[in-house]
Coordinates of C-alpha atoms in Angstrom, one line a residue:
Chain A
X333 CA 24.0 -33.6 13.0
X334 CA 25.5 -35.4 10.3
X335 CA 26.2 -33.4 7.2
X336 CA 24.1 -33.7 4.0
X337 CA 26.9 -35.0 2.4
X338 CA 30.6 -35.8 3.0
X339 CA 33.2 -34.4 0.7
X340 CA 35.9 -36.7 2.0
X341 CA 34.1 -39.7 0.6
X342 CA 34.6 -39.8 -3.1
X343 CA 31.5 -41.0 -5.0
X344 CA 32.0 -44.6 -6.4
X345 CA 31.7 -44.6 -10.2
X346 CA 29.1 -47.4 -10.2
X347 CA 26.8 -46.7 -7.2
X348 CA 24.7 -49.8 -7.7
X349 CA 27.4 -52.1 -8.1
X350 CA 29.3 -50.9 -4.8
X351 CA 25.9 -51.3 -2.9
X352 CA 25.1 -54.7 -4.2
X353 CA 28.6 -56.0 -3.1
X354 CA 28.1 -54.6 0.4
X355 CA 24.7 -56.0 0.9
X356 CA 25.8 -59.6 -0.4
X357 CA 28.9 -60.2 1.4
X358 CA 27.9 -58.2 4.8
X359 CA 24.5 -57.9 6.3
X360 CA 25.7 -55.7 9.0
X361 CA 27.1 -53.2 6.5
X362 CA 23.8 -53.2 4.7
X363 CA 21.7 -52.4 7.8
X364 CA 24.4 -49.4 8.3
X365 CA 23.8 -48.4 4.7
X366 CA 20.1 -47.9 5.3
X367 CA 20.5 -45.7 8.3
X368 CA 18.6 -42.5 8.7
X369 CA 20.7 -39.4 8.0
X370 CA 20.0 -35.7 9.0
X371 CA 20.0 -34.4 5.1
X372 CA 18.4 -31.2 4.9
X373 CA 18.6 -28.3 7.4
X374 CA 16.1 -25.8 8.5
X375 CA 17.1 -22.8 6.5
X376 CA 17.0 -25.0 3.2
X377 CA 13.7 -26.7 4.3
X378 CA 11.9 -23.4 4.9
X379 CA 13.2 -21.8 1.9
X380 CA 12.0 -25.0 -0.4
X381 CA 8.6 -24.5 0.9
X382 CA 8.5 -20.7 0.7
X383 CA 9.6 -21.3 -3.0
X384 CA 6.9 -23.6 -3.8
X385 CA 4.1 -21.5 -2.7
X386 CA 5.8 -18.4 -4.5
X387 CA 6.5 -20.3 -7.6
X388 CA 2.7 -21.8 -7.7
X389 CA 1.1 -18.1 -7.4
X390 CA 3.7 -16.7 -9.7
X391 CA 3.2 -19.3 -12.3
X392 CA -0.8 -19.1 -12.1
X393 CA -1.0 -15.2 -11.7
X394 CA 1.6 -15.1 -14.8
X395 CA -0.8 -16.9 -16.8
X396 CA -3.5 -14.5 -15.9
X397 CA -1.2 -11.7 -17.3
X398 CA -0.3 -13.5 -20.2
X399 CA -4.1 -14.1 -20.9
X400 CA -4.5 -10.4 -21.4
X401 CA -2.5 -10.5 -24.5
X402 CA -1.8 -14.1 -25.6
X403 CA 0.9 -13.6 -28.0
X404 CA 4.6 -13.3 -27.7
X405 CA 7.3 -11.3 -29.9
X406 CA 10.7 -10.8 -30.5
X407 CA 12.3 -7.4 -30.6
X408 CA 11.5 -4.1 -28.7
X409 CA 8.0 -3.7 -29.9
X410 CA 4.9 -6.0 -30.9
X411 CA 4.6 -6.9 -34.6
X412 CA 1.0 -7.6 -34.0
X413 CA 0.5 -9.6 -37.3
X414 CA 3.4 -11.9 -36.6
X415 CA 3.8 -13.0 -33.1
X416 CA 6.2 -16.4 -32.8
X417 CA 3.5 -17.8 -30.3
X418 CA -0.2 -17.1 -29.8
X419 CA -3.0 -18.7 -28.2
X420 CA -6.4 -17.9 -29.5
X421 CA -9.8 -19.0 -31.0
X422 CA -11.4 -19.6 -34.3
X423 CA -14.9 -20.0 -35.3
X424 CA -15.8 -23.7 -35.5
X425 CA -18.1 -25.3 -38.0
X426 CA -20.8 -25.8 -35.2
X427 CA -21.3 -22.3 -34.7
X428 CA -19.2 -22.3 -31.5
X429 CA -15.6 -21.6 -31.0
X430 CA -12.2 -23.7 -31.3
X431 CA -9.1 -23.0 -29.3
X432 CA -6.0 -23.2 -31.3
X433 CA -2.2 -22.4 -30.5
X434 CA -0.2 -21.1 -33.2
X435 CA 3.6 -21.4 -33.2
X436 CA 5.3 -19.9 -36.1
X437 CA 3.6 -20.9 -39.2
X438 CA 2.1 -24.0 -37.5
X439 CA -1.4 -24.0 -36.1
X440 CA -2.4 -27.0 -33.4
X441 CA -5.8 -27.4 -32.1
X442 CA -5.7 -27.0 -28.3
X443 CA -9.5 -26.7 -27.8
X444 CA -10.7 -27.1 -24.4
X445 CA -7.4 -26.1 -22.8
X446 CA -5.7 -23.5 -24.6
X447 CA -7.4 -20.8 -26.5
X448 CA -11.0 -21.8 -25.5
X449 CA -12.3 -23.7 -22.6
X450 CA -15.2 -23.9 -20.1
X451 CA -15.1 -21.7 -17.1
X452 CA -16.4 -23.7 -14.2
X453 CA -19.7 -25.4 -14.9
X454 CA -20.5 -23.3 -18.1
X455 CA -21.8 -25.1 -21.0
X456 CA -20.3 -22.7 -23.6
X457 CA -16.7 -22.5 -24.2
X458 CA -14.9 -18.8 -23.4
X459 CA -12.2 -17.3 -25.3
X460 CA -9.1 -17.6 -22.9
X461 CA -5.5 -18.5 -23.8
X462 CA -4.7 -20.5 -20.4
X463 CA -7.9 -22.2 -18.8
X464 CA -9.3 -20.7 -15.7
X465 CA -8.1 -23.7 -13.6
X466 CA -4.8 -22.7 -14.3
X467 CA -5.0 -19.1 -13.5
X468 CA -5.0 -16.8 -10.4
X469 CA -7.4 -15.3 -9.9
X470 CA -9.6 -17.9 -11.9
X471 CA -11.8 -15.4 -13.6
X472 CA -9.6 -13.3 -16.3
X473 CA -9.0 -10.2 -14.0
X474 CA -5.7 -8.7 -15.0
X475 CA -5.5 -6.1 -12.3
X476 CA -5.9 -8.9 -9.4
X477 CA -3.4 -11.2 -11.4
X478 CA -0.9 -8.4 -11.3
X479 CA -1.6 -7.7 -7.7
X480 CA -0.8 -11.2 -6.7
X481 CA 2.2 -11.5 -9.0
X482 CA 4.0 -8.3 -8.2
X483 CA 3.6 -8.8 -4.3
X484 CA 4.9 -12.5 -4.5
X485 CA 7.6 -11.7 -6.9
X486 CA 9.2 -9.8 -4.0
X487 CA 9.0 -12.6 -1.8
X488 CA 10.2 -14.9 -4.2
X489 CA 13.4 -12.6 -4.9
X490 CA 13.8 -12.2 -1.1
X491 CA 13.8 -16.1 -0.8
X492 CA 16.0 -16.4 -3.6
X493 CA 18.6 -14.0 -2.5
X494 CA 18.5 -15.6 1.1
X495 CA 18.8 -19.0 -0.3
X496 CA 22.1 -18.0 -2.4
X497 CA 23.7 -16.3 0.5
X498 CA 23.0 -19.1 2.8
X499 CA 24.3 -21.6 0.2
X500 CA 27.7 -19.7 -0.3
X501 CA 28.2 -18.9 3.4
X502 CA 27.1 -22.2 5.0
X503 CA 29.1 -24.1 2.6
X504 CA 26.0 -25.8 1.1
X505 CA 27.1 -24.8 -2.4
X506 CA 30.6 -26.0 -2.3
X507 CA 29.8 -29.2 -0.2
X508 CA 26.4 -30.3 -1.5
X509 CA 25.7 -28.6 -4.9
X510 CA 29.1 -28.2 -6.9
X511 CA 29.9 -31.8 -8.3
X512 CA 33.3 -33.1 -7.3
X513 CA 35.8 -34.2 -9.9
X514 CA 35.0 -38.1 -9.6
X515 CA 31.3 -37.1 -10.0
X516 CA 32.0 -35.2 -13.3
X517 CA 34.0 -38.1 -14.3
X518 CA 31.0 -40.5 -13.5
X519 CA 28.6 -38.3 -15.7
X520 CA 28.1 -40.9 -18.1
X521 CA 27.3 -43.6 -15.8
X522 CA 24.9 -41.2 -14.1
X523 CA 23.1 -40.7 -17.3
X524 CA 22.8 -44.2 -17.7
X525 CA 21.4 -44.9 -14.1
X526 CA 18.7 -42.1 -14.8
X527 CA 17.5 -43.6 -17.9
X528 CA 17.3 -47.1 -16.4
X529 CA 15.5 -45.3 -13.4
X530 CA 18.3 -46.7 -11.0
X531 CA 18.7 -44.5 -7.7
X532 CA 21.7 -44.3 -5.5
X533 CA 21.5 -46.7 -2.5
X534 CA 23.3 -46.7 0.8
X535 CA 26.4 -44.4 1.3
X536 CA 26.2 -43.2 -2.4
X537 CA 22.5 -41.9 -1.6
X538 CA 24.1 -39.4 1.0
X539 CA 25.0 -37.0 -1.7
X540 CA 23.0 -35.6 -4.5
X541 CA 24.1 -37.2 -7.8
X542 CA 26.0 -35.3 -10.6
X543 CA 22.9 -34.7 -12.7
X544 CA 20.7 -33.5 -9.8
X545 CA 23.6 -31.2 -9.0
X546 CA 23.6 -29.8 -12.4
X547 CA 19.8 -29.5 -12.6
X548 CA 19.8 -27.4 -9.4
X549 CA 22.7 -25.3 -10.4
X550 CA 21.3 -24.7 -13.7
X551 CA 17.8 -23.5 -12.0
X552 CA 19.3 -21.4 -9.3
X553 CA 22.0 -19.7 -11.2
X554 CA 20.5 -19.9 -14.8
X555 CA 16.8 -19.9 -14.8
X556 CA 15.8 -17.9 -11.8
X557 CA 18.2 -15.1 -12.7
X558 CA 16.9 -15.2 -16.2
X559 CA 13.4 -15.2 -15.1
X560 CA 13.9 -12.3 -12.9
X561 CA 16.1 -10.1 -15.3
X562 CA 13.6 -10.7 -18.1
X563 CA 11.0 -9.5 -15.4
X564 CA 12.9 -6.3 -14.9
X565 CA 13.1 -5.9 -18.7
X566 CA 9.4 -5.6 -18.8
X567 CA 9.3 -2.7 -16.3
X568 CA 9.2 0.9 -17.9
X569 CA 11.1 2.5 -14.6
X570 CA 13.6 -0.1 -14.7
X571 CA 14.4 0.5 -18.2
X572 CA 15.6 3.9 -17.2
X573 CA 18.1 2.4 -14.8
X574 CA 20.6 2.4 -17.8
X575 CA 18.8 3.5 -21.2
X576 CA 19.5 0.7 -23.7
X577 CA 20.2 -2.3 -21.2
X578 CA 16.8 -4.0 -22.2
X579 CA 18.2 -4.1 -25.8
X580 CA 20.9 -6.6 -24.4
X581 CA 17.8 -9.0 -23.8
X582 CA 16.8 -8.4 -27.5
X583 CA 14.3 -5.6 -26.3
X584 CA 11.1 -5.5 -24.3
X585 CA 9.0 -8.0 -26.1
X586 CA 11.9 -10.4 -26.4
X587 CA 12.4 -10.1 -22.6
X588 CA 8.6 -10.8 -22.2
X589 CA 9.1 -14.0 -24.5
X590 CA 12.2 -15.0 -22.4
X591 CA 10.4 -14.7 -19.2
X592 CA 7.5 -16.9 -20.6
X593 CA 10.2 -19.4 -22.0
X594 CA 12.2 -19.6 -18.4
X595 CA 8.9 -20.1 -16.9
X596 CA 8.4 -23.2 -18.9
X597 CA 12.1 -24.2 -18.5
X598 CA 11.2 -24.3 -14.7
X599 CA 8.1 -26.2 -15.2
X600 CA 9.9 -28.7 -17.0
X601 CA 12.4 -29.0 -14.2
X602 CA 9.4 -29.2 -11.7
X603 CA 7.9 -32.1 -13.7
X604 CA 11.2 -33.9 -13.6
X605 CA 11.8 -33.2 -10.0
X606 CA 8.5 -34.2 -8.6
X607 CA 8.7 -37.3 -11.0
X608 CA 12.0 -38.2 -9.4
X609 CA 10.7 -37.5 -6.0
X610 CA 7.8 -39.9 -6.7
X611 CA 9.7 -43.1 -8.1
X612 CA 12.5 -42.6 -5.5
X613 CA 10.6 -43.3 -2.1
X614 CA 8.1 -40.5 -1.8
X615 CA 7.5 -40.7 1.8
X616 CA 11.1 -40.7 2.5
X617 CA 11.8 -37.8 0.2
X618 CA 8.9 -35.6 1.5
X619 CA 9.9 -36.4 5.1
X620 CA 13.4 -35.6 4.5
X621 CA 12.2 -31.9 3.0
X622 CA 9.6 -31.5 5.9
X623 CA 11.8 -32.9 8.9
X624 CA 15.1 -33.0 7.6
X625 CA 15.6 -36.8 8.1
X626 CA 16.2 -39.1 5.2
X627 CA 16.6 -42.8 5.4
X628 CA 19.6 -43.8 2.9
X629 CA 17.7 -46.6 0.7
X630 CA 19.1 -50.1 1.1
X631 CA 20.4 -51.8 -1.9
X632 CA 18.1 -54.3 -3.9
X633 CA 17.6 -57.5 -2.3
X634 CA 18.4 -56.1 1.3
X635 CA 15.3 -56.8 3.5
X636 CA 16.6 -54.4 6.5
Chain P
X938 CA -16.7 1.2 -22.0
X939 CA -13.9 0.4 -24.4
X940 CA -10.9 1.8 -22.7
X941 CA -10.0 -0.9 -20.8
X942 CA -6.2 -2.3 -20.8
X943 CA -7.8 -5.9 -20.9
X944 CA -7.6 -6.9 -24.3
X945 CA -10.4 -6.8 -26.9
X946 CA -10.4 -10.6 -27.2
X947 CA -11.8 -10.9 -23.5
X948 CA -15.5 -10.4 -22.5
X949 CA -16.1 -7.1 -21.1
X950 CA -16.0 -6.8 -17.2
X951 CA -19.6 -6.6 -15.8
X952 CA -20.3 -3.4 -14.1
X953 CA -20.0 -4.9 -10.5
X954 CA -16.8 -6.8 -10.7
X955 CA -17.2 -8.2 -7.2
X956 CA -20.6 -9.9 -7.9
X957 CA -18.8 -11.2 -11.2
X958 CA -16.1 -12.6 -9.5
X959 CA -18.3 -14.1 -7.1
X960 CA -20.2 -15.8 -9.7
X961 CA -17.1 -17.0 -11.5
X962 CA -15.8 -18.3 -8.1
X963 CA -18.8 -20.3 -7.5
X964 CA -18.0 -22.4 -10.7
X965 CA -14.7 -23.0 -9.5
X966 CA -15.0 -23.7 -5.9
X967 CA -14.1 -27.4 -6.4
X968 CA -10.7 -26.6 -7.5
X969 CA -7.6 -26.8 -5.4
X970 CA -6.6 -22.9 -5.5
X971 CA -10.0 -21.9 -4.5
X972 CA -8.7 -20.6 -1.3
X973 CA -6.2 -18.2 -3.3
X974 CA -9.7 -16.9 -5.0
X975 CA -11.5 -16.5 -1.5
X976 CA -8.3 -14.4 -0.7
X977 CA -8.8 -12.5 -3.8
X978 CA -12.4 -11.5 -2.8
X979 CA -11.1 -10.2 0.7
X980 CA -10.7 -6.6 0.5
X981 CA -8.2 -6.6 3.3
X982 CA -5.9 -9.2 1.6
X983 CA -6.0 -7.3 -1.7
X984 CA -5.1 -4.2 0.0
X985 CA -1.9 -6.0 1.6
X986 CA -1.1 -7.6 -1.9
X987 CA -1.3 -4.0 -3.5
X988 CA 1.1 -2.6 -0.8
X989 CA 3.9 -4.3 -2.6
X990 CA 3.5 -1.4 -5.1
X991 CA 5.1 0.9 -2.5
X992 CA 7.9 -1.0 -2.0
X993 CA 8.4 -1.4 -5.7
X994 CA 8.0 2.2 -6.3
X995 CA 10.5 3.0 -3.6
X996 CA 13.0 0.5 -4.8
X997 CA 12.6 1.6 -8.5
X998 CA 13.2 5.1 -7.6
X999 CA 16.3 4.2 -5.8
X1000 CA 17.9 2.5 -8.7
X1001 CA 16.3 5.0 -11.3
X1002 CA 16.3 8.3 -9.6
X1003 CA 13.9 11.1 -10.4
X1004 CA 15.6 12.3 -13.5
X1005 CA 16.7 8.9 -15.1
X1006 CA 15.6 8.8 -18.7
X1007 CA 13.6 6.1 -20.6
X1008 CA 15.2 4.4 -23.6
X1009 CA 14.8 6.6 -26.6
X1010 CA 14.8 5.1 -30.1
X1011 CA 15.6 5.9 -33.8
X1012 CA 13.3 6.6 -36.4
X1013 CA 13.9 3.0 -38.1
X1014 CA 12.6 1.5 -34.7
X1015 CA 9.1 3.3 -35.2
X1016 CA 6.1 1.0 -35.3
X1017 CA 4.1 1.0 -38.6
X1018 CA 1.1 1.5 -36.6
X1019 CA 0.6 2.9 -33.2
X1020 CA -2.0 0.7 -31.8
X1021 CA -4.6 2.7 -29.9
X1022 CA -6.3 1.2 -27.0
X1023 CA -9.2 2.1 -24.8
X1024 CA -11.4 5.0 -26.4
X1025 CA -11.1 5.4 -29.9
X1026 CA -13.7 7.7 -30.3
X1027 CA -14.9 9.5 -27.5
X1028 CA -19.0 9.7 -27.8
X1029 CA -19.3 12.7 -25.4
X1030 CA -21.2 15.7 -27.1
X1031 CA -18.9 18.2 -26.0
X1032 CA -16.0 16.5 -27.4
X1033 CA -17.7 16.1 -30.8
X1034 CA -18.4 19.6 -30.9
X1035 CA -14.7 20.6 -30.2
X1036 CA -13.9 18.0 -32.8
X1037 CA -16.2 19.1 -35.6
X1038 CA -14.5 22.7 -35.1
X1039 CA -11.1 21.2 -35.4
X1040 CA -10.4 22.1 -31.7
X1041 CA -10.4 25.6 -32.6
X1042 CA -12.5 26.3 -29.4
X1043 CA -10.6 23.8 -27.2
X1044 CA -8.5 25.0 -24.3
X1045 CA -6.5 23.2 -21.6
X1046 CA -7.4 24.6 -18.2
X1047 CA -4.6 24.7 -15.6
X1048 CA -5.9 25.0 -12.2
X1049 CA -6.0 23.8 -8.5
X1050 CA -3.2 24.6 -6.3
X1051 CA -1.6 27.2 -8.5
X1052 CA -0.9 30.9 -8.2
X1053 CA -1.9 31.8 -11.7
X1054 CA -4.6 29.6 -13.4
X1055 CA -4.6 29.7 -16.9
X1056 CA -6.0 28.1 -20.1
X1057 CA -4.0 27.4 -23.2
X1058 CA -5.2 26.9 -26.8
X1059 CA -3.7 24.5 -29.1
X1060 CA -1.8 27.3 -31.0
X1061 CA -0.3 28.6 -27.8
X1062 CA 0.8 25.1 -26.7
X1063 CA 2.4 24.7 -30.2
X1064 CA 4.1 28.1 -29.8
X1065 CA 5.9 26.7 -26.7
X1066 CA 9.4 25.2 -27.0
X1067 CA 8.7 21.7 -27.9
X1068 CA 10.5 18.2 -27.3
X1069 CA 10.5 15.3 -29.7
X1070 CA 11.1 11.8 -28.4
X1071 CA 10.7 8.3 -29.9
X1072 CA 9.8 6.0 -27.0
X1073 CA 8.2 2.7 -26.4
X1074 CA 4.7 2.6 -25.1
X1075 CA 4.3 -0.4 -22.9
X1076 CA 0.7 -1.5 -22.3
X1077 CA -0.4 -3.2 -19.1
X1078 CA -1.6 -6.1 -21.2
X1079 CA 1.8 -6.9 -22.2
X1080 CA 2.4 -5.5 -25.7
X1081 CA 4.7 -2.5 -26.8
X1082 CA 4.6 0.0 -29.7
X1083 CA 7.1 2.7 -30.5
X1084 CA 6.1 6.1 -31.7
X1085 CA 7.5 9.5 -32.3
X1086 CA 6.1 12.3 -30.0
X1087 CA 6.1 16.2 -30.2
X1088 CA 4.8 18.2 -27.4
X1089 CA 5.5 20.6 -24.9
X1090 CA 7.2 19.7 -21.5
X1091 CA 4.8 19.6 -18.7
X1092 CA 7.4 21.6 -16.8
X1093 CA 7.4 24.4 -19.0
X1094 CA 3.4 24.6 -18.6
X1095 CA 3.8 24.4 -15.1
X1096 CA 6.2 27.0 -14.7
X1097 CA 3.7 29.4 -16.2
X1098 CA 1.0 28.8 -13.7
X1099 CA 3.3 28.3 -10.6
X1100 CA 2.3 25.3 -8.5
X1101 CA 1.9 26.4 -4.7
X1102 CA 4.1 24.4 -2.2
X1103 CA 1.1 22.4 -1.3
X1104 CA 0.6 21.0 -4.7
X1105 CA 1.7 17.4 -4.7
X1106 CA 0.1 15.7 -7.9
X1107 CA -1.1 16.6 -11.2
X1108 CA -4.4 15.5 -12.0
X1109 CA -5.4 15.0 -15.8
X1110 CA -9.1 15.3 -16.6
X1111 CA -10.2 13.8 -19.8
X1112 CA -13.0 14.3 -22.4
X1113 CA -14.1 10.7 -22.8
X1114 CA -16.6 8.9 -20.7
X1115 CA -15.8 5.4 -20.2
X1116 CA -19.4 4.3 -19.9
X1117 CA -22.5 5.9 -21.0
X1118 CA -21.9 9.7 -21.5
X1119 CA -25.3 10.3 -20.6
X1120 CA -25.6 8.4 -17.3
X1121 CA -25.6 10.3 -14.0
X1122 CA -22.4 8.9 -12.8
X1123 CA -19.2 10.7 -14.0
X1124 CA -17.2 8.1 -15.9
X1125 CA -14.8 10.4 -17.7
X1126 CA -11.3 9.1 -17.9
X1127 CA -8.7 10.7 -15.3
X1128 CA -5.1 10.0 -14.1
X1129 CA -2.7 11.5 -11.9
X1130 CA 0.9 11.7 -11.4
X1131 CA 3.5 13.1 -8.7
X1132 CA 5.2 16.4 -9.3
X1133 CA 8.5 14.9 -9.6
X1134 CA 7.0 12.7 -12.5
X1135 CA 5.3 15.9 -14.0
X1136 CA 8.9 17.5 -14.0
X1137 CA 10.5 14.8 -15.8
X1138 CA 12.4 15.9 -19.0
X1139 CA 10.4 13.2 -21.0
X1140 CA 6.9 14.0 -19.5
X1141 CA 5.2 16.0 -22.2
X1142 CA 1.7 16.9 -23.4
X1143 CA 1.9 15.7 -26.9
X1144 CA 0.2 17.1 -29.9
X1145 CA 1.9 15.3 -32.7
X1146 CA 2.7 11.5 -33.3
X1147 CA 4.9 10.3 -35.9
X1148 CA 5.1 13.8 -37.7
X1149 CA 1.3 14.3 -37.9
X1150 CA -1.2 16.0 -35.8
X1151 CA -2.3 13.5 -33.1
X1152 CA -5.1 11.2 -34.4
X1153 CA -8.4 11.0 -32.4
X1154 CA -7.8 7.4 -31.7
X1155 CA -4.5 8.2 -29.9
X1156 CA -6.1 11.1 -28.1
X1157 CA -6.4 14.2 -30.1
X1158 CA -5.9 17.0 -29.3
X1159 CA -3.8 16.7 -26.4
X1160 CA -2.4 13.7 -24.5
X1161 CA 0.2 12.9 -21.8
X1162 CA 3.4 11.2 -22.2
X1163 CA 4.8 10.0 -19.1
X1164 CA 7.7 7.5 -20.6
X1165 CA 8.6 5.6 -17.4
X1166 CA 5.0 4.4 -16.7
X1167 CA 2.6 1.8 -18.5
X1168 CA 0.0 2.9 -20.8
X1169 CA -2.9 3.6 -18.8
X1170 CA -1.2 6.5 -17.3
X1171 CA -0.8 8.3 -20.9
X1172 CA -4.2 10.0 -20.5
X1173 CA -5.6 11.2 -23.7
X1174 CA -8.4 13.7 -24.8
X1175 CA -6.9 16.0 -22.0
X1176 CA -9.3 18.9 -21.0
X1177 CA -7.8 20.0 -17.8
X1178 CA -4.9 19.6 -15.4
X1179 CA -5.7 20.1 -11.8
X1180 CA -2.8 20.6 -9.2
X1181 CA -4.0 19.0 -5.8
X1182 CA -2.7 18.0 -2.4
X1183 CA -4.1 14.5 -2.5
X1184 CA -6.6 12.6 -4.7
X1185 CA -8.4 10.8 -2.1
X1186 CA -11.6 12.9 -2.5
X1187 CA -11.6 12.5 -6.5
X1188 CA -14.2 9.7 -7.5
X1189 CA -13.0 6.4 -6.0
X1190 CA -9.9 7.9 -4.6
X1191 CA -7.2 5.9 -6.1
X1192 CA -5.9 8.3 -8.5
X1193 CA -7.2 7.3 -11.9
X1194 CA -9.9 5.5 -13.7
X1195 CA -8.1 2.2 -14.0
X1196 CA -6.6 2.6 -10.4
X1197 CA -10.4 3.0 -9.1
X1198 CA -10.6 -0.6 -10.9
X1199 CA -7.9 -2.2 -9.3
X1200 CA -4.8 -1.0 -11.0
X1201 CA -1.7 0.1 -9.3
X1202 CA -1.4 3.9 -9.0
X1203 CA 2.4 3.5 -9.5
X1204 CA 2.6 2.1 -12.9
X1205 CA 6.4 1.7 -13.3
X1206 CA 6.3 -1.9 -13.2

């Protein structure tokens, strides 16, 4: 079993240049560089897909819950006339309704998607913040949305705890996730490579690149804990664990806002994550997260 | 029916939620997560989803024990208006008669599994030792308001009627019908809490809100405050407290009006 990454191999500062040099001078080395490695171990793969299922269900059922009161506030209590974000509908000149999203004092028309949208094949629009295709269940049904959300939140948290423990005790964290000193030093080059959509090849593709590492670390140790803590901050019973702790988040309504914002931070990560998978060899990447086996991409110009 | 925790901006649920869901599902069958919606329509599956509430309840009781207190606030934190939700003015004739007389004839009956059933007038309840608390009310929809409540601790009332050892829950019977008051089927609001929750220091029967007599919209003459649970547990327009061993035989058996409509009995989350 080859390890997903080898800490003994310092990452090259310019992965592209290094790989190009190899393929140009030594075809045998180039073939070697495109060999298949065992990248993701079973626990990581299982927990990754459990997470995909949980987050999809949590997002969609969360939107159902949001729809029950589609406005966000800062502080302990709701200031109903003054949300920082609200999604609703206004009367349209044609006698129908028009969906609008209000952020601070700015109002945007988001008709058809946010605020007012068609449910299924209906001809008339319905007032609802997030459209039925994005919510679970698709009809506006708060009780059932909560049932889904509060059940899968448990699975998500259990999976998350299992992942963090695994990452620490298996060495996955130090070996694969924490950037090495040379990687930190190469962060400028990594940013440049990302902007130019250049992906590491050969030996350099064995390790997560430094931006990838940072993204994963921010999600696992930043967004997820914030999301969970803000979720706890909305529970009236957990409020009583230590009276006043919710004020550290800014109050219950701030906790609700943070829960929402962390969700969209996570959604942003997911878009970038899926985009990177799509452009860096979707079949290879998907196979590696299903079977564990990943083919190191050969350098440009190499046919093998 | 008005007292639904689904906000006023949304269409009222149809009388038969199952058929409403089916109709809605027919329209979205083409979408990818239709499978999840099919599961949503499967009573066995929903029951297993809902069983997560027992895990939540057990865990929350572990980290916030029976006497753990909900956060209390200062006068400066009180919301300018305590947003009422659900029934704002019961249409029931009996309630209207009591209201017309300033609740002079109103009495809170306390019976069931108790040694000394009793009925208390508003004056009698007001003469009992009181507790004042400024707390946050969290609606299941997501919003919060802060208000100052004054009332008698439920533990004090229970001590006078002396619950028997078999009593496990307090059921709160309310004056307001959620559907047509003249319909054959009883649709009056009701709720229930455990004895442990009933004896919590912040569990009070409130008659004042923000230093004034409790307004009709907020549940006059008397409402429950059970501060570590969501808004729908805070039964308004109280008429009768019934101590029971279990609530399975009451109405649809889930322990409350909204519980019978799919919401969790344990509303600490």
